[in-house]
Coordinates of C-alpha atoms in Angstrom, one line a residue:
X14 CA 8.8 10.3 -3.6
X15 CA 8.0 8.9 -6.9
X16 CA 5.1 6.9 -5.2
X17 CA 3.5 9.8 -3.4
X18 CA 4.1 11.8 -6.7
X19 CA 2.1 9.7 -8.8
X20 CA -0.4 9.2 -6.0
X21 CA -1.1 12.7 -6.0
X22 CA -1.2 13.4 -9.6
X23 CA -3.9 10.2 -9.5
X24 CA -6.2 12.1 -6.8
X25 CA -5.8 15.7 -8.6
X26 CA -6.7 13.8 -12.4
X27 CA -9.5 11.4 -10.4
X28 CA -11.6 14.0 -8.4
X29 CA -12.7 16.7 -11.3
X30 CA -13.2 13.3 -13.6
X31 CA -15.7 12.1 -11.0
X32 CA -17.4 15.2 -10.7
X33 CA -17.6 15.5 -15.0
X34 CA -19.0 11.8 -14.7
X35 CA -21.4 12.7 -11.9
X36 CA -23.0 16.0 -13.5
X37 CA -22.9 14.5 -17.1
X38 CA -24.9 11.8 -15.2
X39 CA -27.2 14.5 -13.5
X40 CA -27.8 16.4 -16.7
X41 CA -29.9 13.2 -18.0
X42 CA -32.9 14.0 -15.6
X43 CA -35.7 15.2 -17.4
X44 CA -36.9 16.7 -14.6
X45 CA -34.0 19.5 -14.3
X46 CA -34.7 22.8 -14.4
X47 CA -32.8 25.2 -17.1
X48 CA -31.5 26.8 -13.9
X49 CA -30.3 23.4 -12.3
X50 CA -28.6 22.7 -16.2
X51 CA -26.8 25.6 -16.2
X52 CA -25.7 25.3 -13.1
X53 CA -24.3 21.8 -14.0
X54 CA -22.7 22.7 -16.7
X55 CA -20.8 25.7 -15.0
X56 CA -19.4 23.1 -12.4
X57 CA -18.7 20.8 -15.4
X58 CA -16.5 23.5 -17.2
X59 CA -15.1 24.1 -13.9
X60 CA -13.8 20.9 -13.8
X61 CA -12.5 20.9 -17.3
X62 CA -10.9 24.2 -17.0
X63 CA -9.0 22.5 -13.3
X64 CA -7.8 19.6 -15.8
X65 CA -6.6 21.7 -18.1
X66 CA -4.4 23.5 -16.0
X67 CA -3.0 20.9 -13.9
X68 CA -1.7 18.8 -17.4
X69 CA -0.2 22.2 -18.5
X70 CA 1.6 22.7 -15.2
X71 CA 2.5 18.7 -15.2
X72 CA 4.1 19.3 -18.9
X73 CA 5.5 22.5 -18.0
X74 CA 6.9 20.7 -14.7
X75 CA 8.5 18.2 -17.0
X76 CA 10.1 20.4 -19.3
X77 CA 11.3 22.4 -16.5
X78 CA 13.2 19.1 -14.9
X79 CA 14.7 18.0 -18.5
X80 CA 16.8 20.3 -19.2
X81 CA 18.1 23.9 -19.7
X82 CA 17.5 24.2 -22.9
X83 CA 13.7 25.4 -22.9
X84 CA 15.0 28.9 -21.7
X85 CA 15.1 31.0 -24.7
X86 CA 17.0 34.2 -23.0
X87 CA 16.6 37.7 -23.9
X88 CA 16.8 41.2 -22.5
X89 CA 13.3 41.5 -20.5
X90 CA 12.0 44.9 -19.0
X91 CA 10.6 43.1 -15.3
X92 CA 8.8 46.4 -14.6
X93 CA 6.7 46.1 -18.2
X94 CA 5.9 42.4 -17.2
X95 CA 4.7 43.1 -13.6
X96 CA 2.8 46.2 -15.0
X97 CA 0.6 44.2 -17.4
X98 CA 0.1 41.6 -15.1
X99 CA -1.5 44.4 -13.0
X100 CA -3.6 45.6 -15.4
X101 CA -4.8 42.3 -16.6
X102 CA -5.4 41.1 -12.9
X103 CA -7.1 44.5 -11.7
X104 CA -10.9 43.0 -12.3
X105 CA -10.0 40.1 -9.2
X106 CA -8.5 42.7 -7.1
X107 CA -11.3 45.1 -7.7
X108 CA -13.8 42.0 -6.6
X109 CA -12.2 41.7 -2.7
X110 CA -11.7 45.5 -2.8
X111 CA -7.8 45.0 -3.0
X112 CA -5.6 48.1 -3.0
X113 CA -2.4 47.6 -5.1
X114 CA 0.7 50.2 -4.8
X115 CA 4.0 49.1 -6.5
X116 CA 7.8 51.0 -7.4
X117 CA 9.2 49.1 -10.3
X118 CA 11.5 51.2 -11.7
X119 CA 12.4 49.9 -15.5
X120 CA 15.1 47.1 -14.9
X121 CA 16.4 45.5 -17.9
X122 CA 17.7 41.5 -17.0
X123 CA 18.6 38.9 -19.8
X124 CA 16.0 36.2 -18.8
X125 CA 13.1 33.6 -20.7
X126 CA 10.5 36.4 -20.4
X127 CA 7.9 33.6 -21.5
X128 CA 9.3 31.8 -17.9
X129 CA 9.9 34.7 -16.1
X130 CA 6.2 35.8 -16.6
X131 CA 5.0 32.5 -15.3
X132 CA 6.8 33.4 -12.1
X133 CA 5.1 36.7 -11.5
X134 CA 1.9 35.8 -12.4
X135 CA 1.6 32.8 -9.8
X136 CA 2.8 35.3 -7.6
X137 CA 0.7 37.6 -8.2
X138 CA -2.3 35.3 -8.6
X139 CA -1.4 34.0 -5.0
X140 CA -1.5 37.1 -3.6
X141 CA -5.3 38.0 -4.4
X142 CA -6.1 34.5 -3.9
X143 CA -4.9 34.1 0.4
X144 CA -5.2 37.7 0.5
X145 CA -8.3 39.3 2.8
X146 CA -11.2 41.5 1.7
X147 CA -10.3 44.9 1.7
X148 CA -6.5 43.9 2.0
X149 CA -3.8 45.2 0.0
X150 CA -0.6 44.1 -2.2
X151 CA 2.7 45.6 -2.6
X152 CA 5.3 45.0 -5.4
X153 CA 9.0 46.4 -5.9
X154 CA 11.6 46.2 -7.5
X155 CA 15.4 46.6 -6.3
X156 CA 18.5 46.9 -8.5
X157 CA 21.3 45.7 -7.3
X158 CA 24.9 45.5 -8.9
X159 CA 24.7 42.1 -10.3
X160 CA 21.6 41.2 -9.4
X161 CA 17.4 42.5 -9.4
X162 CA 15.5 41.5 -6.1
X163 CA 11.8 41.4 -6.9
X164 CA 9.5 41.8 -3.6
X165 CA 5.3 40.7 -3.2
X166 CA 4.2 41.7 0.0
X167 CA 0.7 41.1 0.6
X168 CA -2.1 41.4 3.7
X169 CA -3.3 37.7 3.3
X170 CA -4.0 35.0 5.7
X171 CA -0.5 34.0 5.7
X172 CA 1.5 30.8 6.2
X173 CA 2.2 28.6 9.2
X174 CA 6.3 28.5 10.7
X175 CA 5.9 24.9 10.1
X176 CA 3.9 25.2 6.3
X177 CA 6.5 27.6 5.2
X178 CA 9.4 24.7 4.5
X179 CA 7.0 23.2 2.6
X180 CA 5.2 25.3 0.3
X181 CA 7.5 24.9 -2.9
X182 CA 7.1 20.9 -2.9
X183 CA 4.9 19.4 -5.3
X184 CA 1.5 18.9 -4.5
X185 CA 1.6 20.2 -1.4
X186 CA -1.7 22.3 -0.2
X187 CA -1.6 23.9 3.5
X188 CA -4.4 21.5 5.3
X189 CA -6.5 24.7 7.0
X190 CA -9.9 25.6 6.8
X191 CA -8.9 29.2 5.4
X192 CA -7.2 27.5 2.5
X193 CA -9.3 24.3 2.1
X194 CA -11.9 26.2 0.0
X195 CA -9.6 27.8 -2.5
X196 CA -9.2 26.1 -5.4
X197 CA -5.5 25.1 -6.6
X198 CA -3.2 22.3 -8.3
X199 CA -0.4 22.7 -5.2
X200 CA 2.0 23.0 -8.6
X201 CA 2.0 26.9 -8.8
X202 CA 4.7 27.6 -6.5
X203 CA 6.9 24.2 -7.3
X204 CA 7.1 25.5 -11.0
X205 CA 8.1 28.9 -9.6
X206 CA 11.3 27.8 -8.1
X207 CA 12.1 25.3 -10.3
X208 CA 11.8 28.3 -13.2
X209 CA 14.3 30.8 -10.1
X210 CA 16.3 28.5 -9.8
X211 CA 16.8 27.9 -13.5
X212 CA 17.9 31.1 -14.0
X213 CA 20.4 30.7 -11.1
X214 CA 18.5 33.4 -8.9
X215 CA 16.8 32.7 -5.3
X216 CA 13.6 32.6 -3.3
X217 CA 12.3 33.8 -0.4
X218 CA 9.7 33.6 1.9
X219 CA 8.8 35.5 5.3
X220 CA 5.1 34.9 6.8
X221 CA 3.4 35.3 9.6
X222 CA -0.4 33.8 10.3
X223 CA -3.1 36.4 9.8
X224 CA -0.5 39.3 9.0
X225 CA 0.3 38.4 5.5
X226 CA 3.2 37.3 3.0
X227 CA 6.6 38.5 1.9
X228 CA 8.3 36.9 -1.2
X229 CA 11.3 37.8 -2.7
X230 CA 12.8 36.8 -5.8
X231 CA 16.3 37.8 -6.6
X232 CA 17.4 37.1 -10.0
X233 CA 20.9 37.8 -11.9
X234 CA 20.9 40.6 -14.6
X235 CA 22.6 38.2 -16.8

């Protein structure tokens, strides 16, 4: 495991650092065009901005696995958190003509907000990201007696029976042409379980191909 861990962190470090080296490279031509530089340097920053996140995910990964002691716990209003992250996400749903309904009543839980937003934002982001033109998102929240269940329901592409086992390991991408071209680390969804479980709460998935996604999250209030 260690092996294929570090083999994959290699590829994910190796493949924007060739394409830096191999633009950088092309941007010495005299013969470019202002268009053709600009364009270079959007792929370059591209690349930059990939790096970036996969070493913050990697150091937030590694935090995550030390110990409990990174939470810092206080009382967190989950509908205020999901809210925001509506609003500040609205601009990539408005791009594929997303519809977005939600019911999050105000639930107050004693949780690492800092964490806890982490969680719903790779949720949400993953929603728009497999999610269809024109398709829609759904997000709820359920109080229980000791417990919140938080639910993202989207219209996406959806996840194989056999993917489904897998999607929470590190690294690991669905190999399909509907996914191939959308651009991630394969951390996203390890770092959201790892950050569940940490809180002693529970994840789960139902899918079906070309129907969408259904992800729960069920946390304790305390």
């Amino acid at each position: 495991m260690r092996k294929e861990f570090i083999s994959n962190i290699s590829h994910d470090i190796q493949s924007p650092l060739s394409n830096i080296k191999g633009y950088t490279n092309l941007l010495e031509s005299d013969s470019l065009s202002q268009e053709e530089k600009n364009n270079y340097i959007s792929i370059i920053n591209g690349e930059i901005s990939r790096l970036s996140t996969l070493t913050k995910q990697l150091l937030l990964l590694a935090s995550l696995d030390r110990d409990e002691e990174l939470m810092k716990k206080k009382t967190v209003n989950i509908s205020e958190q999901l809210k925001e992250l509506i609003r500040n996400h609205q601009w990539q749903m408005d791009e594929k003509n997303i519809s977005i309904g939600f019911k999050l009543p105000d639930v107050m839980i004693t949780a690492d907000p800092a964490l806890l937003h982490t969680v719903w934002e790779n949720l949400l982001t993953n929603a728009i990201k497999y999610n269809k033109p024109d398709g829609s998102i759904e997000l709820s929240i359920e109080e229980k007696s000791e417990s919140v269940c938080v639910s993202f329901i989207d219209t996406g592409i959806g996840i194989h029976s056999d993917d489904q086992a897998k999607i929470f390991d590190r690294f690991y991408r669905v190999d399909s042409a509907r996914t191939r071209l959308i651009e991630g680390t394969g951390l996203g969804l390890s770092i959201v379980l790892a950050i569940v479980q940490l809180h002693g709460g529970t994840i789960h998935v139902n899918s079906n191909e070309n129907e969408g996604t259904t992800i729960d999250v069920e946390l304790p209030k305390s």
